[in-house]
Coordinates of C-alpha atoms in Angstrom, one line a residue:
Chain A
M171 CA -16.6 0.1 9.3
Y172 CA -16.2 2.7 6.7
N173 CA -19.6 4.4 7.2
S174 CA -18.6 7.6 9.0
E175 CA -20.2 11.0 9.7
V176 CA -17.2 12.9 8.3
R177 CA -17.2 11.6 4.8
G178 CA -20.1 11.6 2.4
R179 CA -21.1 8.6 0.3
L180 CA -18.5 7.2 -2.0
I181 CA -21.0 6.9 -4.9
N182 CA -24.1 8.9 -5.1
G183 CA -27.4 7.2 -6.1
D184 CA -27.8 3.5 -5.5
K185 CA -26.1 2.3 -8.7
K186 CA -25.9 -1.3 -9.9
F187 CA -22.5 -2.6 -11.0
G188 CA -23.5 -2.6 -14.6
Q189 CA -24.6 1.0 -14.3
I190 CA -21.3 2.1 -12.9
S191 CA -19.5 0.5 -15.9
Q192 CA -22.0 2.1 -18.3
E193 CA -21.7 5.6 -16.9
I194 CA -17.9 5.7 -16.7
L195 CA -17.5 4.1 -20.1
A196 CA -20.1 6.2 -21.9
P197 CA -17.5 8.7 -23.3
I198 CA -15.6 5.7 -24.8
H199 CA -18.6 3.8 -26.1
R200 CA -19.8 6.9 -28.0
K201 CA -19.2 6.8 -31.7
T202 CA -17.9 10.4 -31.9
A203 CA -16.6 12.8 -29.3
P204 CA -18.6 15.9 -28.4
L205 CA -17.9 19.0 -30.5
W206 CA -16.0 20.9 -27.7
W207 CA -13.5 17.9 -27.6
Y208 CA -12.5 18.5 -31.3
F209 CA -12.3 22.2 -30.7
A210 CA -10.1 21.7 -27.6
M211 CA -8.0 19.2 -29.4
L212 CA -7.4 21.7 -32.3
V213 CA -6.4 24.4 -29.8
S214 CA -4.1 22.2 -27.9
L215 CA -2.5 20.7 -31.0
S216 CA -1.7 24.2 -32.3
M217 CA -0.1 25.0 -29.0
F218 CA 1.8 21.8 -29.4
G219 CA 2.8 22.8 -32.9
F220 CA 4.0 26.2 -31.8
G221 CA 6.2 24.4 -29.2
L222 CA 7.6 22.1 -31.8
Y223 CA 8.6 25.2 -33.8
A224 CA 10.3 26.6 -30.8
K225 CA 12.2 23.3 -30.3
Y226 CA 13.2 23.4 -34.0
I227 CA 14.7 26.9 -33.5
T228 CA 16.4 25.8 -30.3
V229 CA 18.0 22.8 -32.0
S230 CA 18.9 24.4 -35.3
T231 CA 20.2 27.8 -34.0
G232 CA 21.1 26.9 -30.4
I233 CA 20.5 27.8 -26.8
G234 CA 21.5 31.4 -27.7
T235 CA 17.9 31.9 -28.8
W236 CA 16.9 31.7 -25.2
G237 CA 17.2 34.5 -22.6
V238 CA 19.7 32.6 -20.5
N239 CA 23.2 34.1 -19.9
N240 CA 26.4 33.1 -18.2
S241 CA 25.1 34.1 -14.7
V242 CA 21.5 32.9 -15.1
A243 CA 22.2 29.8 -17.0
W244 CA 19.0 28.1 -16.0
G245 CA 16.0 30.0 -17.1
W246 CA 12.4 29.0 -18.0
A247 CA 13.6 25.5 -19.1
I248 CA 14.5 24.4 -15.6
I249 CA 11.6 26.3 -13.9
N250 CA 9.2 24.5 -16.2
F251 CA 11.0 21.2 -15.7
V252 CA 10.7 21.4 -11.9
W253 CA 7.1 22.6 -12.3
W254 CA 6.0 19.7 -14.4
I255 CA 7.8 17.1 -12.3
G256 CA 6.0 18.6 -9.3
I257 CA 2.7 18.2 -10.9
G258 CA 3.6 14.7 -12.0
H259 CA 4.2 13.9 -8.4
A260 CA 0.6 13.9 -7.2
G261 CA -0.5 10.9 -9.2
T262 CA 1.7 8.5 -7.3
A263 CA 1.3 10.4 -4.1
F264 CA -2.5 10.2 -4.5
S265 CA -2.5 6.5 -5.3
I266 CA 0.1 5.4 -2.8
F267 CA -0.3 7.5 0.3
L268 CA -4.1 7.3 0.3
L269 CA -3.9 3.6 -0.3
I270 CA -1.6 3.3 2.7
L271 CA -3.9 5.4 4.7
R272 CA -6.9 3.3 3.5
Q273 CA -8.8 6.3 2.1
K274 CA -11.4 4.7 0.0
W275 CA -12.4 7.9 -1.7
R276 CA -9.1 7.8 -3.7
T277 CA -10.7 5.1 -6.0
A278 CA -12.7 7.7 -7.9
I279 CA -9.7 9.9 -8.5
N280 CA -6.5 7.9 -8.7
R281 CA -6.8 7.0 -12.4
A282 CA -7.0 10.7 -13.4
A283 CA -4.1 11.6 -11.1
E284 CA -1.9 8.9 -12.5
A285 CA -2.8 9.8 -16.1
M286 CA -1.8 13.4 -15.2
T287 CA 1.5 12.1 -13.7
V288 CA 2.5 10.2 -16.9
V289 CA 1.8 13.1 -19.2
A290 CA 3.4 15.7 -16.9
V291 CA 6.6 13.7 -16.4
F292 CA 6.8 13.3 -20.2
C293 CA 6.4 17.1 -20.6
A294 CA 9.1 17.7 -17.9
S295 CA 11.6 15.4 -19.5
L296 CA 11.7 17.5 -22.7
F297 CA 13.3 20.5 -20.9
P298 CA 16.6 19.0 -19.7
L299 CA 16.9 17.2 -23.0
L300 CA 16.6 20.3 -25.1
H301 CA 18.7 22.3 -22.6
M302 CA 21.7 20.1 -23.4
G303 CA 22.0 22.0 -26.7
R304 CA 23.0 18.9 -28.5
P305 CA 20.1 16.6 -27.6
W306 CA 21.2 13.9 -30.1
L307 CA 24.2 13.2 -27.7
F308 CA 22.0 12.8 -24.6
F309 CA 22.9 9.0 -24.5
F310 CA 26.3 10.2 -23.1
I311 CA 24.6 10.3 -19.7
F312 CA 24.0 6.5 -19.8
P313 CA 26.7 4.6 -18.0
Y314 CA 27.7 2.4 -20.9
P315 CA 31.0 0.9 -21.9
N316 CA 32.1 3.4 -24.6
T317 CA 35.0 4.3 -27.0
R318 CA 36.2 7.2 -24.8
G319 CA 38.0 5.2 -22.2
P320 CA 35.9 3.4 -21.1
L321 CA 35.2 6.6 -19.2
W322 CA 32.1 6.4 -17.0
V323 CA 29.7 9.1 -16.1
N324 CA 30.1 11.1 -12.8
F325 CA 28.1 9.1 -10.3
N326 CA 28.6 11.9 -7.7
S327 CA 26.7 14.4 -9.8
P328 CA 23.1 15.2 -8.7
L329 CA 22.4 15.8 -12.4
F330 CA 23.1 12.1 -13.1
W331 CA 21.0 11.1 -10.0
D332 CA 18.2 13.2 -11.5
F333 CA 18.4 11.6 -14.8
V334 CA 18.1 8.1 -13.2
A335 CA 15.3 9.3 -10.9
I336 CA 13.2 10.8 -13.7
S337 CA 13.6 8.0 -16.1
A338 CA 12.7 5.5 -13.4
Y339 CA 9.8 7.6 -12.3
L340 CA 8.4 7.8 -15.8
L341 CA 8.7 4.0 -16.4
I342 CA 7.3 3.1 -13.0
S343 CA 4.4 5.5 -13.0
A344 CA 3.5 4.4 -16.6
S345 CA 3.5 0.7 -15.7
F346 CA 1.7 1.3 -12.5
W347 CA -1.0 3.2 -14.4
Y348 CA -1.2 0.7 -17.2
F349 CA -1.6 -2.4 -15.0
G350 CA -4.3 -0.6 -13.1
M351 CA -6.2 -0.3 -16.3
V352 CA -5.9 -3.9 -17.6
P353 CA -9.1 -5.1 -15.8
D354 CA -11.0 -2.0 -17.0
F355 CA -9.8 -2.6 -20.6
A356 CA -11.3 -6.1 -20.3
T357 CA -14.6 -4.5 -19.2
I358 CA -14.6 -2.4 -22.3
R359 CA -13.7 -5.4 -24.4
D360 CA -16.7 -7.3 -23.0
T361 CA -19.2 -4.4 -23.1
A362 CA -18.3 -2.8 -26.4
K363 CA -20.6 -3.2 -29.4
S364 CA -18.2 -2.2 -32.1
K365 CA -15.9 -4.9 -33.4
I366 CA -12.9 -2.6 -33.8
K367 CA -13.2 -1.5 -30.2
K368 CA -13.5 -5.1 -29.0
A369 CA -10.4 -6.0 -30.9
V370 CA -8.3 -3.0 -29.8
Y371 CA -9.2 -3.0 -26.2
G372 CA -9.1 -6.8 -26.3
F373 CA -5.4 -6.5 -27.3
F374 CA -4.7 -4.0 -24.5
S375 CA -6.4 -6.0 -21.9
F376 CA -3.8 -8.8 -22.3
G377 CA -6.4 -11.6 -22.0
W378 CA -7.7 -10.6 -18.6
T379 CA -10.8 -12.5 -17.5
G380 CA -11.1 -11.7 -13.8
S381 CA -10.4 -15.2 -12.5
S382 CA -9.4 -15.6 -8.9
K383 CA -5.9 -16.7 -10.0
E384 CA -5.4 -13.4 -11.9
W385 CA -6.8 -11.3 -9.0
L386 CA -4.6 -13.0 -6.5
R387 CA -1.4 -12.2 -8.3
Y388 CA -2.8 -8.8 -9.3
E389 CA -3.3 -7.9 -5.7
A390 CA 0.2 -9.1 -4.8
L391 CA 1.6 -7.0 -7.7
S392 CA -0.3 -3.8 -6.5
F393 CA 1.0 -4.5 -3.0
V394 CA 4.6 -4.6 -4.2
L395 CA 4.4 -1.7 -6.6
G396 CA 2.5 0.4 -4.2
G397 CA 5.0 -0.3 -1.4
I398 CA 8.1 0.6 -3.4
A399 CA 6.5 3.5 -5.3
A400 CA 5.9 5.2 -1.9
V401 CA 9.7 5.5 -1.5
L402 CA 9.8 6.9 -5.1
V403 CA 7.3 9.7 -4.3
V404 CA 9.7 11.0 -1.6
S405 CA 12.9 10.2 -3.4
V406 CA 12.3 11.7 -6.9
H407 CA 11.7 15.3 -5.8
S408 CA 14.3 15.1 -3.1
I409 CA 16.7 14.3 -5.9
V410 CA 15.5 17.1 -8.0
S411 CA 16.1 19.4 -5.0
T412 CA 19.7 18.2 -4.7
D413 CA 20.3 19.7 -8.2
F414 CA 20.1 22.9 -6.3
A415 CA 21.0 22.1 -2.7
V416 CA 24.3 20.6 -3.6
A417 CA 25.4 23.8 -5.4
V418 CA 27.1 26.4 -3.2
K419 CA 24.8 29.3 -4.1
P420 CA 23.0 31.6 -1.7
G421 CA 19.3 30.5 -1.3
W422 CA 20.1 27.0 -2.7
H423 CA 22.6 25.5 -0.3
T424 CA 20.1 24.6 2.4
T425 CA 19.0 21.3 4.1
I426 CA 15.4 22.4 4.0
F427 CA 15.3 21.8 0.2
P428 CA 14.4 18.1 -0.1
P429 CA 11.3 18.1 2.2
Y430 CA 10.4 21.6 0.9
F431 CA 10.5 20.3 -2.7
V432 CA 8.5 17.2 -2.0
V433 CA 5.8 19.0 -0.2
G434 CA 5.7 21.7 -2.9
A435 CA 5.4 19.0 -5.6
I436 CA 2.5 17.3 -3.9
F437 CA 0.9 20.7 -3.3
S438 CA 1.0 21.6 -7.0
G439 CA 0.0 18.1 -8.0
F440 CA -3.0 18.0 -5.8
A441 CA -4.1 21.4 -7.2
M442 CA -3.7 20.0 -10.7
V443 CA -5.8 16.9 -9.7
L444 CA -8.5 19.3 -8.5
T445 CA -8.4 21.2 -11.8
L446 CA -8.7 17.9 -13.6
V447 CA -11.5 16.3 -11.6
I448 CA -13.6 19.5 -11.6
T449 CA -13.2 19.5 -15.4
M450 CA -14.3 15.9 -15.4
R451 CA -17.3 16.7 -13.3
G452 CA -18.2 19.6 -15.5
L453 CA -17.7 18.1 -18.9
Y454 CA -18.6 14.4 -18.3
K455 CA -21.1 14.7 -15.5
M456 CA -19.1 12.4 -13.2
N457 CA -20.6 14.1 -10.1
D458 CA -22.0 10.8 -8.8
F459 CA -18.5 9.3 -8.6
I460 CA -16.5 12.4 -7.8
T461 CA -18.9 13.8 -5.3
D462 CA -18.8 17.1 -3.5
S463 CA -17.3 15.2 -0.6
H464 CA -14.3 14.0 -2.7
V465 CA -13.6 17.6 -3.7
D466 CA -14.0 18.7 -0.1
A467 CA -11.4 16.1 1.0
I468 CA -8.9 17.4 -1.5
C469 CA -9.5 20.9 -0.4
R470 CA -8.8 20.0 3.2
I471 CA -5.6 18.4 2.3
L472 CA -4.6 21.5 0.4
I473 CA -5.1 23.7 3.5
F474 CA -2.8 21.5 5.4
I475 CA -0.1 21.5 2.7
S476 CA -0.5 25.2 2.2
L477 CA 0.4 25.7 5.9
I478 CA 3.5 23.7 5.5
M479 CA 4.4 25.8 2.4
G480 CA 4.0 29.0 4.4
T481 CA 6.1 27.6 7.2
A482 CA 8.8 26.7 4.7
Y483 CA 8.9 30.2 3.2
L484 CA 9.1 31.8 6.6
T485 CA 11.8 29.3 7.8
E486 CA 13.9 30.2 4.8
I487 CA 13.6 33.9 5.5
F488 CA 14.3 33.4 9.2
L489 CA 17.4 31.4 8.6
A490 CA 18.7 33.9 6.1
W491 CA 18.5 36.5 8.8
Y492 CA 19.6 34.3 11.7
S493 CA 22.6 32.9 9.8
A494 CA 24.0 36.5 9.5
N495 CA 25.4 35.5 6.2
D496 CA 25.7 38.7 4.0
Y497 CA 25.0 36.8 0.8
E498 CA 21.9 35.0 2.1
Q499 CA 20.5 38.1 3.6
Y500 CA 21.1 40.2 0.5
L501 CA 19.4 37.6 -1.6
F502 CA 16.3 37.2 0.6
F503 CA 15.8 40.9 1.6
H504 CA 17.2 42.8 -1.3
T505 CA 16.5 40.6 -4.2
R506 CA 13.4 38.6 -3.3
I507 CA 11.3 40.4 -0.7
F508 CA 12.0 44.0 -1.6
G509 CA 14.1 43.8 -4.8
E510 CA 14.1 43.3 -8.5
Y511 CA 12.1 40.1 -8.2
A512 CA 9.7 41.2 -5.5
P513 CA 6.6 40.8 -7.7
Q514 CA 7.5 37.1 -8.3
F515 CA 8.2 36.5 -4.6
W516 CA 4.9 38.0 -3.5
A517 CA 3.0 36.2 -6.2
M518 CA 4.4 33.0 -4.9
F519 CA 3.8 33.8 -1.3
I520 CA 0.2 35.0 -1.6
A521 CA -0.8 32.2 -4.1
N522 CA 0.6 29.3 -2.1
A523 CA 0.5 30.4 1.5
V524 CA -2.4 32.8 1.7
V525 CA -5.1 32.1 -1.0
P526 CA -5.6 28.4 -0.2
Q527 CA -6.4 29.3 3.3
L528 CA -9.8 30.2 2.0
F529 CA -10.5 26.5 1.9
W530 CA -11.2 26.8 5.7
F531 CA -14.6 28.1 4.7
K532 CA -17.2 25.4 3.8
A533 CA -18.9 28.0 1.5
V534 CA -15.7 28.1 -0.6
R535 CA -15.2 24.4 -0.7
R536 CA -18.7 23.9 -1.9
R537 CA -18.6 26.3 -4.8
M538 CA -16.9 24.5 -7.7
W539 CA -16.0 27.6 -9.7
I540 CA -14.2 29.1 -6.7
V541 CA -12.4 25.8 -6.0
F542 CA -11.4 25.6 -9.6
T543 CA -10.0 29.1 -9.7
I544 CA -8.0 28.6 -6.5
S545 CA -6.6 25.4 -8.0
I546 CA -5.4 27.4 -11.0
I547 CA -4.0 30.1 -8.7
I548 CA -2.0 27.5 -6.8
N549 CA -0.5 26.2 -10.0
I550 CA 0.6 29.7 -11.0
G551 CA 1.9 30.3 -7.6
M552 CA 3.9 27.1 -7.7
W553 CA 5.4 28.2 -11.0
F554 CA 6.5 31.5 -9.4
E555 CA 8.1 29.5 -6.5
R556 CA 10.4 27.7 -9.0
F557 CA 11.1 31.1 -10.7
N558 CA 12.2 32.4 -7.3
I559 CA 14.4 29.5 -6.7
V560 CA 16.1 29.2 -10.1
V561 CA 16.4 32.8 -11.2
T562 CA 17.0 34.9 -8.1
S563 CA 19.8 32.8 -6.7
L564 CA 21.6 32.7 -10.0
S565 CA 21.2 36.4 -10.8
R566 CA 22.8 37.5 -7.5
D567 CA 25.6 35.5 -6.2
Y568 CA 28.9 36.4 -4.6
L569 CA 30.5 38.6 -7.2
P570 CA 28.6 41.8 -8.0
S571 CA 30.4 41.9 -11.4
A572 CA 28.7 38.6 -12.3
W573 CA 25.2 39.9 -11.4
A574 CA 22.8 39.7 -14.3
S575 CA 19.1 39.9 -14.9
Y576 CA 17.0 37.4 -16.8
S577 CA 13.9 37.6 -18.9
P578 CA 12.7 34.9 -21.3
T579 CA 12.6 35.2 -25.1
W580 CA 9.6 34.1 -27.1
V581 CA 11.3 30.8 -27.9
E582 CA 11.3 29.8 -24.2
I583 CA 7.7 31.0 -23.9
A584 CA 6.7 29.0 -27.0
F585 CA 8.5 25.9 -25.7
F586 CA 6.4 26.1 -22.4
T587 CA 3.2 26.8 -24.4
G588 CA 4.0 23.7 -26.4
T589 CA 4.3 21.5 -23.3
L590 CA 1.0 23.0 -22.0
G591 CA -0.5 22.0 -25.4
M592 CA 1.0 18.5 -25.1
F593 CA -0.5 18.1 -21.6
I594 CA -4.0 19.2 -22.7
T595 CA -3.7 16.9 -25.7
G596 CA -2.8 14.0 -23.5
V597 CA -5.6 14.7 -21.1
L598 CA -8.1 14.9 -23.9
L599 CA -7.0 11.6 -25.3
F600 CA -7.3 10.2 -21.8
F601 CA -10.9 11.5 -21.6
R602 CA -11.8 9.9 -24.9
F603 CA -10.0 6.5 -24.9
V604 CA -9.3 5.5 -21.3
P605 CA -11.8 4.9 -18.5
M606 CA -11.2 8.0 -16.5
I607 CA -12.2 6.4 -13.2
A608 CA -10.9 3.0 -12.1
I609 CA -14.0 1.0 -12.6
S610 CA -13.0 -2.2 -10.9
E611 CA -11.6 -0.4 -7.8
L612 CA -14.8 1.8 -7.6
K613 CA -16.9 -1.4 -7.7
S614 CA -15.0 -2.9 -4.9
V615 CA -15.8 0.1 -2.6
A616 CA -19.5 0.4 -3.7
K617 CA -20.5 -2.0 -1.0
F618 CA -19.4 0.4 1.7
D619 CA -22.3 2.7 0.9
K620 CA -24.8 -0.1 1.8
P621 CA -26.1 -1.1 5.2
N622 CA -23.8 -3.6 6.9
N623 CA -21.2 -3.0 4.1
G624 CA -23.4 -5.1 1.8
Q625 CA -22.7 -8.3 3.7
L626 CA -25.3 -11.0 4.4
K627 CA -23.9 -11.8 7.8
P628 CA -22.3 -9.4 10.3
S629 CA -18.7 -9.3 9.3
E630 CA -15.7 -8.7 11.5
H631 CA -13.3 -7.0 9.0
E632 CA -13.3 -3.4 8.2
Chain B
M88 CA -14.7 -25.2 -23.5
S89 CA -18.0 -26.9 -24.1
K90 CA -20.8 -25.8 -21.8
M91 CA -21.8 -29.4 -21.3
K92 CA -18.8 -30.1 -19.0
Y93 CA -19.4 -27.1 -16.6
I94 CA -22.0 -25.6 -14.4
L95 CA -21.9 -21.9 -14.0
G96 CA -23.4 -20.2 -10.9
V97 CA -24.1 -16.6 -11.7
F98 CA -24.6 -14.0 -8.9
E99 CA -25.6 -10.4 -8.8
D100 CA -23.3 -9.2 -5.9
E101 CA -20.4 -10.1 -3.7
A102 CA -22.4 -11.1 -0.6
T103 CA -24.5 -13.8 -2.3
L104 CA -21.5 -15.1 -4.2
V105 CA -19.4 -15.5 -1.0
D106 CA -22.4 -17.1 0.8
A107 CA -22.8 -19.7 -2.0
F108 CA -19.0 -20.2 -2.3
E109 CA -18.7 -21.0 1.4
K110 CA -21.7 -23.4 1.3
I111 CA -20.3 -25.2 -1.7
K112 CA -16.9 -25.5 0.0
A113 CA -18.6 -26.9 3.0
K114 CA -19.8 -29.7 0.9
G115 CA -16.2 -30.5 0.1
I116 CA -16.2 -29.3 -3.4
L117 CA -13.7 -26.7 -4.7
P118 CA -15.0 -24.7 -7.7
L119 CA -12.8 -24.8 -10.8
E120 CA -12.5 -21.1 -10.9
V121 CA -14.4 -17.9 -9.8
Y122 CA -14.7 -14.9 -12.0
T123 CA -15.4 -11.5 -10.4
P124 CA -15.4 -7.9 -11.5
Y125 CA -13.0 -7.0 -8.6
P126 CA -10.9 -8.9 -6.1
I127 CA -12.8 -10.5 -3.2
H128 CA -10.7 -11.6 -0.4
E129 CA -12.9 -14.4 0.9
I130 CA -12.7 -16.0 -2.6
L131 CA -9.0 -15.5 -3.0
E132 CA -8.3 -17.1 0.4
G133 CA -11.0 -19.8 -0.1
M134 CA -9.6 -21.0 -3.5
G135 CA -6.5 -22.0 -1.5
K136 CA -3.9 -20.7 -4.0
K137 CA -1.0 -18.8 -2.8
T138 CA 1.3 -16.4 -4.6
R139 CA 5.0 -15.9 -4.0
I140 CA 5.3 -12.7 -6.1
T141 CA 6.1 -10.7 -2.9
H142 CA 8.9 -13.0 -2.1
A143 CA 10.2 -12.8 -5.7
A144 CA 10.1 -9.0 -5.5
F145 CA 12.2 -9.1 -2.3
F146 CA 15.0 -11.2 -3.9
Y147 CA 14.9 -9.1 -7.1
G148 CA 15.5 -6.1 -4.9
L149 CA 18.2 -7.7 -2.9
F150 CA 20.2 -8.8 -6.0
A151 CA 19.5 -5.5 -7.8
A152 CA 20.8 -3.4 -4.9
V153 CA 23.9 -5.5 -4.5
G154 CA 24.6 -5.5 -8.3
I155 CA 24.0 -1.8 -8.8
L156 CA 26.2 -0.8 -5.9
G157 CA 28.8 -3.2 -7.1
F158 CA 28.8 -1.8 -10.6
L159 CA 29.0 1.8 -9.4
T160 CA 32.0 0.9 -7.1
Y161 CA 33.7 -1.1 -9.9
A162 CA 33.2 1.7 -12.5
A163 CA 34.2 4.6 -10.2
A164 CA 37.0 3.0 -8.1
I165 CA 38.5 0.1 -10.1
D166 CA 37.9 0.5 -13.8
W167 CA 38.6 4.1 -14.3
P168 CA 39.3 6.0 -11.1
L169 CA 38.8 9.8 -11.3
K170 CA 38.8 12.4 -8.6
Y171 CA 35.6 14.5 -8.5
G172 CA 35.5 17.5 -6.2
G173 CA 38.1 16.1 -3.9
K174 CA 36.0 13.0 -3.0
P175 CA 37.6 9.6 -2.6
F176 CA 37.3 7.2 -5.6
N177 CA 34.9 5.0 -3.7
A178 CA 32.4 7.8 -2.7
F179 CA 29.9 5.5 -1.2
P180 CA 27.4 8.0 0.1
S181 CA 27.1 9.5 -3.4
F182 CA 26.2 6.1 -4.8
I183 CA 23.3 5.5 -2.4
V184 CA 20.8 7.6 -4.3
V185 CA 21.3 5.9 -7.7
T186 CA 21.3 2.4 -5.9
I187 CA 17.9 3.1 -4.3
V188 CA 16.2 4.4 -7.4
A189 CA 17.6 1.9 -9.8
T190 CA 16.7 -0.9 -7.4
I191 CA 13.1 0.3 -7.3
L192 CA 13.1 0.4 -11.1
S193 CA 14.5 -3.2 -11.3
I194 CA 12.0 -4.5 -8.7
T195 CA 9.1 -2.9 -10.6
L196 CA 10.0 -4.2 -14.0
L197 CA 11.0 -7.7 -12.9
T198 CA 7.9 -8.1 -10.7
L199 CA 5.8 -7.0 -13.7
F200 CA 7.3 -9.6 -15.9
T201 CA 6.9 -12.2 -13.2
F202 CA 3.3 -11.3 -12.8
S203 CA 2.8 -11.4 -16.6
A204 CA 4.4 -14.9 -16.8
R205 CA 2.7 -16.4 -13.7
A206 CA -0.8 -15.0 -14.2
K207 CA -0.5 -15.4 -18.0
I208 CA -1.5 -11.8 -18.7
F209 CA 0.4 -10.7 -21.8
P210 CA -0.2 -8.8 -25.0
G211 CA -1.9 -10.9 -27.7
K212 CA -3.4 -13.5 -25.3
K213 CA -6.8 -14.8 -26.2
P214 CA -9.1 -14.6 -23.1
E215 CA -10.9 -17.8 -22.1
I216 CA -14.3 -16.2 -21.3
F217 CA -16.9 -18.4 -19.5
H218 CA -19.3 -15.6 -18.9
D219 CA -19.0 -12.3 -20.9
R220 CA -20.4 -10.2 -18.1
A221 CA -17.9 -11.4 -15.4
T222 CA -15.8 -8.3 -16.0
D223 CA -18.8 -6.1 -15.8
D224 CA -21.5 -6.9 -13.2
K225 CA -21.7 -10.7 -12.7
F226 CA -20.0 -12.9 -10.2
V227 CA -19.5 -16.3 -11.7
I228 CA -18.6 -19.6 -10.1
V229 CA -17.4 -22.3 -12.5
L230 CA -17.9 -25.9 -11.3
D231 CA -16.8 -29.1 -13.1
K232 CA -19.8 -31.3 -13.6
E233 CA -17.9 -34.6 -13.1
S234 CA -16.5 -33.5 -9.7
L235 CA -20.0 -33.0 -8.3
G236 CA -21.0 -36.6 -8.3
Q237 CA -24.2 -37.2 -6.4
N238 CA -24.0 -33.7 -4.9
A239 CA -25.1 -32.1 -8.2
E240 CA -28.7 -31.4 -7.0
T241 CA -27.6 -29.9 -3.6
I242 CA -25.1 -27.6 -5.4
R243 CA -27.8 -26.5 -7.8
S244 CA -30.1 -25.6 -5.0
I245 CA -27.3 -23.7 -3.2
I246 CA -26.7 -21.6 -6.2
K247 CA -30.4 -21.1 -6.9
E248 CA -30.9 -19.7 -3.4
H249 CA -29.5 -16.3 -4.6
G250 CA -28.2 -16.9 -8.1
V251 CA -28.8 -18.4 -11.5
V252 CA -27.6 -21.7 -12.9
E253 CA -26.3 -21.5 -16.4

């Protein structure tokens, strides 16, 4: 039985199936988007354009236009790469883990989370690409028979693992997202009045009719993809962490990194999901589908993950002290906690380990503007975490003669702004042209709000 | 797809559909097809079809893992051996990561193509729509008129108990 005292209703108001489709598809069936949509689009596209200009400067002049130097060779580009990948993690984590745990409330949110994943991973992939300096030669990283030997790539390098992991993750999350949408595209095809929409969504729905033969195989497909993508959620960010952990640098060379990165990624991703669904509630009045109880559930998960984050930070500090290793101790106590980069360290610690603890209070969880603000603070905090990891370790390693400070140039900032613009553009297009809630999945859980789970006779399952 | 050949039973929700479906099956008649807005397990089991997609996925994974690991070993240890960081040519633990991730990618793509081929869901396909609200809010049972024989009236009354005959 799903009906429980802990969770609220999955859908507010006794809605008929037709009404569910109508309300979710309303933004798509509208002839024109609301005015704020065009305005937001304009702003995000200008940010995107600014980013394109920075990319042009990077490619035409070179990496010298960035603030990176020989010691701190990885600056904002890698920070932002890890940040975006982390955000991109939650989509799959949301769909898969909550699916495995049979959390029915995920149905209202997983579509948005997966959309966020695809766009964020796309933003992330730009950074390593441009960081190569000669991005047109990026195909060198593919293991293909070539004219230089054939000389294969170094399969022992975490950077190669990362390349494989990120490209696989992008392809898999995009196909997972797309196939989830096929039945909903068919719903748009069959309910749209405009001929153009019928034709376009008809094409994208791949001839879906909802027959039992299709659903049978569709279920099997979701089962397979869900099962193996769960491995991916854990593996992708573990591999990103090996980019650091395999290097012999103080602060990087630790075994805590893979779980620490995975948890951090899910943390920032869930925070971004929260930002996104509260926006959907505010702008599109999806309150009946994404109820207060849904937001409440995400907040509770964030308390838990925030505690793990705090524990991870303290563990790192403790082990730096306990190891009695001069370099580790110097890094943690003289560079991070009380040193040149103390503001960034404390911003990270307070935003990730302290502020989310406010979610213990029901009064906080119920006020959407506070939840929204905290979700943004977590995202900023997670950005500072990556700053801490990337910059501080590189700026103070074994040789004091190699110590260097780092601050970004406007090109790096513009590049990052550009990806933010790209992300917002992607999200706006998603709001306008794609059903932002998985309609067929939501309909399948609607019965759990009814007495006796909507069955005629008493049923023995769930 | 002339309407003359078929009887459509149209229902408003899952419970009444399943009820009618089971009663029709009890008469020994299997509907031609059932169209629903979301998957309903009673129907998927009741229609008696099985899918082997999960088995296919397992074998894709098996062959992909062996193939990828074989390729990495061949490239690094046989075709062009190079020492990296003092590791042996066949640095097996280093190859595990790529093997796992690339295997997952292969399983996903191959299973998707299998699904597309078997369920006949592909770009540019023309849908065969019996009822244009079956993807929205109607649950539709399609029956072949000829297969009903003298049961036709009983079936009609079963459908009419909760639904509409079209």
